[in-house]
Short mmCIF file of C-alpha atoms in Angstrom, two decimals:
data_model
loop_
_atom_site.label_atom_id
_atom_site.label_comp_id
_atom_site.label_asym_id
_atom_site.label_seq_id
_atom_site.Cartn_x
_atom_site.Cartn_y
_atom_site.Cartn_z
CA UNK A 1 -74.76 -81.89 49.46
CA UNK A 2 -76.91 -85.05 49.30
CA UNK A 3 -77.27 -86.61 52.74
CA UNK A 4 -77.79 -90.27 53.53
CA UNK A 5 -78.84 -91.80 56.85
CA UNK A 6 -77.04 -94.75 58.41
CA UNK A 7 -77.85 -96.65 61.60
CA UNK A 8 -74.87 -97.79 63.65
CA UNK A 9 -75.04 -100.12 66.63
CA UNK A 10 -72.40 -99.25 69.26
CA UNK A 11 -71.22 -102.02 71.59
CA UNK A 12 -69.18 -101.35 74.73
CA UNK A 13 -69.19 -101.22 78.53
CA UNK A 14 -72.01 -98.71 78.75
CA UNK A 15 -74.60 -97.97 81.41
CA UNK A 16 -72.49 -99.22 84.34
CA UNK A 17 -71.95 -95.83 86.06
CA UNK A 18 -68.29 -95.74 85.05
CA UNK A 19 -67.33 -92.19 84.05
CA UNK A 20 -64.40 -93.36 81.92
CA UNK A 21 -66.46 -95.72 79.78
CA UNK A 22 -69.28 -93.20 79.52
CA UNK A 23 -66.68 -90.72 78.29
CA UNK A 24 -65.68 -93.23 75.60
CA UNK A 25 -69.29 -93.44 74.44
CA UNK A 26 -69.78 -89.66 74.50
CA UNK A 27 -66.52 -89.20 72.59
CA UNK A 28 -67.55 -91.68 69.90
CA UNK A 29 -71.00 -90.13 69.56
CA UNK A 30 -69.51 -86.63 69.36
CA UNK A 31 -66.87 -87.61 66.79
CA UNK A 32 -69.44 -89.40 64.62
CA UNK A 33 -71.77 -86.41 64.75
CA UNK A 34 -69.06 -83.92 63.85
CA UNK A 35 -67.75 -86.06 60.99
CA UNK A 36 -71.28 -86.66 59.70
CA UNK A 37 -71.78 -82.91 59.34
CA UNK A 38 -68.68 -82.74 57.13
CA UNK A 39 -69.55 -85.77 55.01
CA UNK A 40 -73.29 -85.57 54.54
CA UNK A 41 -73.79 -89.02 56.11
CA UNK A 42 -76.25 -88.75 59.01
CA UNK A 43 -75.61 -91.28 61.76
CA UNK A 44 -78.41 -92.74 63.88
CA UNK A 45 -76.73 -94.49 66.86
CA UNK A 46 -78.22 -97.48 68.66
CA UNK A 47 -76.27 -98.08 71.88
CA UNK A 48 -76.11 -101.46 73.65
CA UNK A 49 -76.34 -100.66 77.37
CA UNK A 50 -76.97 -102.42 80.66
CA UNK A 51 -79.28 -99.48 81.50
CA UNK A 52 -80.93 -98.36 78.25
CA UNK A 53 -83.20 -95.78 79.90
CA UNK A 54 -80.25 -94.04 81.54
CA UNK A 55 -78.22 -94.11 78.29
CA UNK A 56 -81.10 -92.67 76.28
CA UNK A 57 -81.69 -89.99 78.91
CA UNK A 58 -78.03 -88.97 79.10
CA UNK A 59 -77.20 -88.92 75.39
CA UNK A 60 -80.52 -88.57 73.61
CA UNK A 61 -79.94 -91.67 71.50
CA UNK A 62 -81.79 -94.94 71.07
CA UNK A 63 -80.56 -97.72 73.33
CA UNK A 64 -81.36 -101.41 73.81
CA UNK A 65 -80.46 -103.82 76.60
CA UNK A 66 -77.10 -105.41 75.91
CA UNK A 67 -78.07 -108.72 77.56
CA UNK A 68 -81.37 -109.26 75.72
CA UNK A 69 -80.31 -111.22 72.66
CA UNK A 70 -83.52 -110.70 70.72
CA UNK A 71 -83.30 -106.90 71.11
CA UNK A 72 -79.60 -106.90 70.21
CA UNK A 73 -80.22 -109.06 67.14
CA UNK A 74 -83.10 -106.90 65.92
CA UNK A 75 -81.06 -103.72 66.40
CA UNK A 76 -78.14 -105.14 64.43
CA UNK A 77 -80.42 -106.55 61.75
CA UNK A 78 -81.92 -103.14 60.99
CA UNK A 79 -78.56 -101.33 61.17
CA UNK A 80 -75.96 -100.48 58.55
CA UNK A 81 -73.06 -101.65 60.71
CA UNK A 82 -71.64 -102.18 64.19
CA UNK A 83 -68.93 -100.39 66.15
CA UNK A 84 -67.18 -102.28 68.97
CA UNK A 85 -65.33 -100.03 71.37
CA UNK A 86 -63.52 -98.32 72.68
CA UNK A 87 -62.11 -99.20 76.08
CA UNK A 88 -60.56 -102.46 77.27
CA UNK A 89 -63.27 -104.84 76.14
CA UNK A 90 -61.20 -107.83 75.05
CA UNK A 91 -59.33 -108.83 78.19
CA UNK A 92 -59.59 -111.71 80.65
CA UNK A 93 -58.02 -110.05 83.69
CA UNK A 94 -61.40 -109.25 85.26
CA UNK A 95 -63.17 -112.47 84.27
CA UNK A 96 -63.86 -114.97 81.51
CA UNK A 97 -67.10 -113.49 80.18
CA UNK A 98 -65.93 -110.24 78.57
CA UNK A 99 -64.11 -111.64 75.55
CA UNK A 100 -66.84 -114.12 74.52
CA UNK A 101 -69.55 -111.48 74.98
CA UNK A 102 -67.94 -108.73 72.90
CA UNK A 103 -66.69 -111.12 70.21
CA UNK A 104 -70.14 -112.68 70.12
CA UNK A 105 -71.79 -109.32 69.41
CA UNK A 106 -69.34 -108.63 66.58
CA UNK A 107 -69.76 -112.15 65.16
CA UNK A 108 -73.54 -111.80 65.25
CA UNK A 109 -73.25 -108.66 63.14
CA UNK A 110 -70.94 -110.45 60.70
CA UNK A 111 -73.40 -113.37 60.39
CA UNK A 112 -76.07 -110.80 59.56
CA UNK A 113 -73.77 -109.46 56.80
CA UNK A 114 -73.19 -106.11 58.51
CA UNK A 115 -69.82 -104.29 58.33
CA UNK A 116 -68.06 -104.26 61.67
CA UNK A 117 -65.57 -101.70 62.99
CA UNK A 118 -63.17 -101.82 65.96
CA UNK A 119 -62.96 -98.35 67.49
CA UNK A 120 -59.74 -97.51 69.39
CA UNK A 121 -59.79 -100.55 71.65
CA UNK A 122 -57.11 -101.54 74.12
CA UNK A 123 -56.62 -105.28 73.60
CA UNK A 124 -55.52 -107.44 76.52
CA UNK A 125 -54.26 -108.77 78.68
CA UNK A 126 -55.37 -112.03 77.09
CA UNK A 127 -53.88 -114.68 79.37
CA UNK A 128 -55.82 -117.69 78.05
CA UNK A 129 -54.65 -118.93 74.64
CA UNK A 130 -58.06 -120.38 73.88
CA UNK A 131 -59.24 -116.83 73.08
CA UNK A 132 -56.54 -116.11 70.48
CA UNK A 133 -58.09 -117.93 67.48
CA UNK A 134 -61.50 -116.47 68.36
CA UNK A 135 -60.13 -112.93 68.30
CA UNK A 136 -58.16 -113.56 65.10
CA UNK A 137 -61.20 -114.95 63.29
CA UNK A 138 -63.53 -112.11 64.29
CA UNK A 139 -61.03 -109.31 63.67
CA UNK A 140 -60.13 -110.60 60.21
CA UNK A 141 -63.78 -110.16 59.32
CA UNK A 142 -63.84 -106.49 60.36
CA UNK A 143 -63.83 -103.69 57.80
CA UNK A 144 -61.76 -101.37 60.00
CA UNK A 145 -59.58 -102.03 63.05
CA UNK A 146 -58.09 -99.33 65.29
CA UNK A 147 -56.39 -99.77 68.66
CA UNK A 148 -55.23 -97.22 71.19
CA UNK A 149 -51.65 -98.40 71.75
CA UNK A 150 -48.77 -100.21 70.09
CA UNK A 151 -48.97 -103.09 72.56
CA UNK A 152 -52.49 -103.91 71.33
CA UNK A 153 -51.32 -103.64 67.71
CA UNK A 154 -48.39 -105.99 68.39
CA UNK A 155 -50.76 -108.52 69.94
CA UNK A 156 -53.02 -108.47 66.87
CA UNK A 157 -50.05 -108.72 64.50
CA UNK A 158 -48.94 -111.75 66.49
CA UNK A 159 -52.31 -113.32 65.67
CA UNK A 160 -51.69 -112.84 61.96
CA UNK A 161 -53.34 -109.51 61.16
CA UNK A 162 -51.26 -107.47 58.71
CA UNK A 163 -49.61 -104.30 59.94
CA UNK A 164 -51.55 -102.18 57.43
CA UNK A 165 -54.86 -103.59 58.68
CA UNK A 166 -54.42 -101.95 62.08
CA UNK A 167 -54.52 -98.23 62.87
CA UNK A 168 -52.95 -97.08 66.14
CA UNK A 169 -54.87 -94.04 67.38
CA UNK A 170 -55.29 -92.22 70.70
CA UNK A 171 -58.05 -93.15 73.12
CA UNK A 172 -61.27 -91.50 71.85
CA UNK A 173 -61.62 -89.58 75.12
CA UNK A 174 -58.68 -87.39 74.07
CA UNK A 175 -61.18 -85.74 71.72
CA UNK A 176 -63.97 -85.25 74.27
CA UNK A 177 -64.98 -81.57 74.44
CA UNK A 178 -66.01 -79.68 77.57
CA UNK A 179 -69.75 -79.11 78.02
CA UNK A 180 -71.22 -76.52 75.70
CA UNK A 181 -70.69 -73.02 77.01
CA UNK A 182 -67.29 -73.81 78.57
CA UNK A 183 -64.08 -72.09 77.67
CA UNK A 184 -60.83 -73.93 77.10
CA UNK A 185 -59.95 -73.14 80.69
CA UNK A 186 -63.12 -74.82 81.99
CA UNK A 187 -64.68 -71.57 83.17
CA UNK A 188 -68.29 -72.25 84.19
CA UNK A 189 -71.03 -70.83 82.01
CA UNK A 190 -74.31 -71.48 83.75
CA UNK A 191 -73.80 -75.13 84.74
CA UNK A 192 -74.04 -75.95 88.43
CA UNK A 193 -70.90 -77.44 90.03
CA UNK A 194 -70.80 -81.13 90.86
CA UNK A 195 -72.10 -82.31 94.21
CA UNK A 196 -69.25 -82.56 96.66
CA UNK A 197 -68.28 -82.75 100.29
CA UNK A 198 -66.50 -79.46 100.85
CA UNK A 199 -65.42 -77.08 98.09
CA UNK A 200 -65.46 -78.37 94.54
CA UNK A 201 -62.45 -78.00 92.30
CA UNK A 202 -63.59 -74.64 90.98
CA UNK A 203 -64.33 -73.10 94.37
CA UNK A 204 -60.89 -72.75 95.92
CA UNK A 205 -57.87 -70.49 95.59
CA UNK A 206 -55.48 -73.26 96.58
CA UNK A 207 -53.69 -75.41 94.00
CA UNK A 208 -56.11 -78.23 93.16
CA UNK A 209 -54.88 -81.83 93.13
CA UNK A 210 -57.39 -84.18 91.52
CA UNK A 211 -57.20 -87.72 92.92
CA UNK A 212 -58.75 -90.72 91.14
CA UNK A 213 -58.25 -94.05 92.92
CA UNK A 214 -59.67 -97.56 92.90
CA UNK A 215 -59.28 -100.71 94.96
CA UNK A 216 -56.73 -103.12 93.50
CA UNK A 217 -54.27 -104.75 95.92
CA UNK A 218 -55.97 -106.92 98.53
CA UNK A 219 -53.93 -105.43 101.38
CA UNK A 220 -54.63 -101.84 100.17
CA UNK A 221 -50.92 -101.02 100.24
CA UNK A 222 -51.27 -98.83 97.15
CA UNK A 223 -53.93 -96.70 98.83
CA UNK A 224 -51.87 -96.53 102.00
CA UNK A 225 -48.88 -95.28 99.98
CA UNK A 226 -51.04 -92.67 98.22
CA UNK A 227 -52.35 -91.46 101.58
CA UNK A 228 -48.79 -91.21 102.88
CA UNK A 229 -47.74 -89.20 99.84
CA UNK A 230 -50.69 -86.83 100.11
CA UNK A 231 -50.00 -86.23 103.80
CA UNK A 232 -46.38 -85.38 103.02
CA UNK A 233 -47.50 -83.06 100.22
CA UNK A 234 -49.87 -81.23 102.56
CA UNK A 235 -47.08 -80.91 105.10
CA UNK A 236 -45.00 -79.05 102.48
CA UNK A 237 -47.67 -76.75 101.07
CA UNK A 238 -51.38 -76.00 101.36
CA UNK A 239 -53.36 -77.65 98.57
CA UNK A 240 -56.92 -78.68 97.80
CA UNK A 241 -57.25 -82.46 97.45
CA UNK A 242 -60.29 -83.14 95.29
CA UNK A 243 -61.18 -86.84 95.14
CA UNK A 244 -62.84 -87.85 91.86
CA UNK A 245 -64.57 -91.26 91.86
CA UNK A 246 -64.78 -92.49 88.27
CA UNK A 247 -66.61 -95.78 88.87
CA UNK A 248 -69.49 -95.58 91.31
CA UNK A 249 -69.92 -96.63 94.02
CA UNK A 250 -66.66 -98.55 94.45
CA UNK A 251 -64.27 -95.66 93.71
CA UNK A 252 -66.02 -93.47 96.27
CA UNK A 253 -65.31 -96.14 98.87
CA UNK A 254 -61.64 -96.23 97.84
CA UNK A 255 -61.48 -92.43 98.01
CA UNK A 256 -62.96 -92.32 101.50
CA UNK A 257 -60.52 -95.06 102.59
CA UNK A 258 -57.68 -92.64 101.81
CA UNK A 259 -59.51 -89.62 103.24
CA UNK A 260 -59.80 -91.37 106.59
CA UNK A 261 -56.05 -92.06 106.57
CA UNK A 262 -55.13 -88.45 105.87
CA UNK A 263 -55.97 -87.19 109.33
CA UNK A 264 -56.44 -83.47 109.86
CA UNK A 265 -54.53 -81.90 106.97
CA UNK A 266 -56.87 -78.89 107.14
CA UNK A 267 -55.09 -77.66 110.26
CA UNK A 268 -52.17 -76.64 108.02
CA UNK A 269 -54.36 -74.86 105.49
CA UNK A 270 -55.20 -77.65 103.04
CA UNK A 271 -58.70 -78.59 101.94
CA UNK A 272 -60.22 -81.98 101.11
CA UNK A 273 -63.35 -82.68 99.09
CA UNK A 274 -64.97 -85.51 97.14
CA UNK A 275 -67.20 -85.26 94.10
CA UNK A 276 -70.35 -87.31 94.55
CA UNK A 277 -72.80 -89.05 92.22
CA UNK A 278 -71.28 -87.66 89.04
CA UNK A 279 -71.51 -89.95 86.00
CA UNK A 280 -71.92 -87.40 83.21
CA UNK A 281 -68.50 -87.59 81.51
CA UNK A 282 -68.39 -83.98 80.34
CA UNK A 283 -69.23 -82.63 83.79
CA UNK A 284 -66.44 -84.77 85.26
CA UNK A 285 -64.15 -83.50 82.50
CA UNK A 286 -65.07 -79.98 83.55
CA UNK A 287 -64.06 -80.73 87.14
CA UNK A 288 -60.74 -82.20 85.97
CA UNK A 289 -60.09 -79.12 83.83
CA UNK A 290 -60.08 -77.01 87.01
CA UNK A 291 -57.23 -79.02 88.54
CA UNK A 292 -53.56 -78.07 88.56
CA UNK A 293 -52.38 -81.70 88.70
CA UNK A 294 -54.25 -85.02 88.60
CA UNK A 295 -53.06 -88.18 90.37
CA UNK A 296 -54.78 -91.13 88.74
CA UNK A 297 -55.12 -94.88 88.93
CA UNK A 298 -58.07 -94.83 86.53
CA UNK A 299 -56.83 -94.55 82.95
CA UNK A 300 -59.47 -92.07 81.92
CA UNK A 301 -58.69 -89.73 84.79
CA UNK A 302 -55.23 -89.38 83.24
CA UNK A 303 -56.67 -88.99 79.74
CA UNK A 304 -59.14 -86.38 80.99
CA UNK A 305 -56.26 -84.46 82.55
CA UNK A 306 -53.98 -84.59 79.53
CA UNK A 307 -56.79 -83.59 77.18
CA UNK A 308 -57.30 -80.45 79.27
CA UNK A 309 -53.55 -79.73 79.41
CA UNK A 310 -53.40 -80.67 83.11
CA UNK A 311 -50.29 -82.65 84.18
CA UNK A 312 -51.23 -86.28 84.96
CA UNK A 313 -49.40 -88.40 87.54
CA UNK A 314 -50.12 -92.04 86.74
CA UNK A 315 -50.11 -94.97 89.16
CA UNK A 316 -50.00 -98.20 87.21
CA UNK A 317 -52.12 -101.27 87.93
CA UNK A 318 -52.31 -102.32 84.28
CA UNK A 319 -50.07 -101.94 81.19
CA UNK A 320 -52.64 -99.57 79.67
CA UNK A 321 -51.54 -96.91 82.19
CA UNK A 322 -47.91 -97.28 81.11
CA UNK A 323 -48.90 -97.20 77.43
CA UNK A 324 -50.81 -93.95 77.81
CA UNK A 325 -48.07 -92.22 79.82
CA UNK A 326 -45.62 -93.30 77.12
CA UNK A 327 -47.65 -91.29 74.60
CA UNK A 328 -46.75 -88.24 76.69
CA UNK A 329 -43.10 -89.30 76.70
CA UNK A 330 -43.48 -90.04 80.40
CA UNK A 331 -44.00 -92.98 82.75
CA UNK A 332 -46.07 -93.73 85.87
CA UNK A 333 -44.74 -92.48 89.19
CA UNK A 334 -45.02 -96.04 90.47
CA UNK A 335 -47.21 -99.12 90.46
CA UNK A 336 -49.74 -100.53 92.89
CA UNK A 337 -47.11 -103.05 93.98
CA UNK A 338 -44.28 -100.52 94.33
CA UNK A 339 -45.28 -96.97 95.17
CA UNK A 340 -43.17 -94.56 97.23
CA UNK A 341 -45.28 -91.94 99.03
CA UNK A 342 -42.34 -89.56 99.38
CA UNK A 343 -41.61 -89.77 95.64
CA UNK A 344 -45.27 -89.10 94.90
CA UNK A 345 -45.30 -85.99 97.10
CA UNK A 346 -42.09 -84.62 95.57
CA UNK A 347 -43.29 -85.25 92.02
CA UNK A 348 -46.62 -83.47 92.53
CA UNK A 349 -44.93 -80.55 94.29
CA UNK A 350 -42.46 -80.23 91.41
CA UNK A 351 -45.27 -80.21 88.82
CA UNK A 352 -47.07 -77.48 90.74
CA UNK A 353 -43.92 -75.37 90.68
CA UNK A 354 -43.10 -76.14 87.02
CA UNK A 355 -46.54 -76.42 85.45
CA UNK A 356 -45.82 -73.85 82.74
CA UNK A 357 -42.69 -75.76 81.72
CA UNK A 358 -44.68 -79.02 81.56
CA UNK A 359 -47.25 -77.33 79.33
CA UNK A 360 -44.57 -75.92 77.05
CA UNK A 361 -43.08 -79.40 76.60
CA UNK A 362 -46.38 -81.22 76.06
CA UNK A 363 -48.84 -78.79 74.47
CA UNK A 364 -48.09 -79.65 70.83
CA UNK A 365 -48.11 -83.40 71.50
CA UNK A 366 -51.47 -83.23 73.29
CA UNK A 367 -53.04 -81.09 70.57
CA UNK A 368 -51.93 -83.64 67.99
CA UNK A 369 -53.40 -86.52 70.01
CA UNK A 370 -56.72 -84.69 70.31
CA UNK A 371 -56.88 -84.34 66.53
CA UNK A 372 -55.87 -87.95 65.89
CA UNK A 373 -58.61 -89.20 68.22
CA UNK A 374 -61.18 -88.38 65.50
CA UNK A 375 -59.57 -90.62 62.86
CA UNK A 376 -61.70 -93.74 63.50
CA UNK A 377 -64.93 -91.76 63.10
CA UNK A 378 -63.61 -90.34 59.82
CA UNK A 379 -62.67 -93.79 58.53
CA UNK A 380 -65.99 -95.38 59.46
CA UNK A 381 -68.12 -92.62 57.97
CA UNK A 382 -65.99 -92.60 54.80
CA UNK A 383 -66.63 -96.35 54.45
CA UNK A 384 -70.38 -95.94 54.96
CA UNK A 385 -70.43 -93.04 52.50
CA UNK A 386 -68.72 -95.12 49.81
CA UNK A 387 -71.33 -97.85 50.28
CA UNK A 388 -74.12 -95.32 49.67
#
């Protein structure tokens, strides 16, 4: 087989110590590498990162600073194309800068006559109509567009993109593998466990409940409700609560907020721990794989869980949570504005008792999603291969 080499710039929310977004990057890199082996097209990634040294160290790829325009322009100029994604890049809920930045990177590549690809993005919310024509113009110039949910596809169709121009695919993290040397059950094979206060997820005989939380409501009522639910769960049965901060350092603060509210649940046989300073996505995935149930506010904590056939219990702060749970023919247990602690406790307890039934009902669907998560990489490499 004759091999050709192609350089691809990858733009996303990378280098910010957010395990979910790092998992997106690792998933894209892994999918591109695996597809390149099948096609004979060798991919040389160039990642745009806020911390290029850390990105290069973690993934062994070239990286340039995402905010240094000259470096970004030079990287795109020498490349054979640009990938934008995945994650929720085009949204204005967290500020007004995200949409112009990510569209600007794509438009720069288009000005330089490079093919551009949208990789499993979640689009929106886009609350300001001024952004709609900008998104429509840039996306119509892309060679391939994939989104991770029907809501994003409907938004793009509303802007005038044709239905057959948009592929709806799972989040790329559904295809993220465990670290090399791990079995499908997450059994360690020579890799040290994550730093933690107390026992880590793999060091206990109790049922392990992974907990991924973030600050959202200003009065912290969602965290108070989660703490109430966890206390009630521990009153019913002994469990190991393993807090898993996905975005450092803020999620660790949110986790410890709940831990302080729990009181002494250890007196009834339960254990509590928190994973510290863990940004490597595959090592976090390994920790999630050891759980029996995962309660998650962070989207990628739920995706991690599902990908490892662990029942996820979603708490919605954004429609993307609802959209993902819908893929599992399920729905969040509640939202940050309306969460019942007693309902949370009962739901988790029921999943612990009926985990085998949950797996029987969801195993085929999850396996299919894991396979579909590789489709964007296949499409992009096929395009590059056709262009020689």
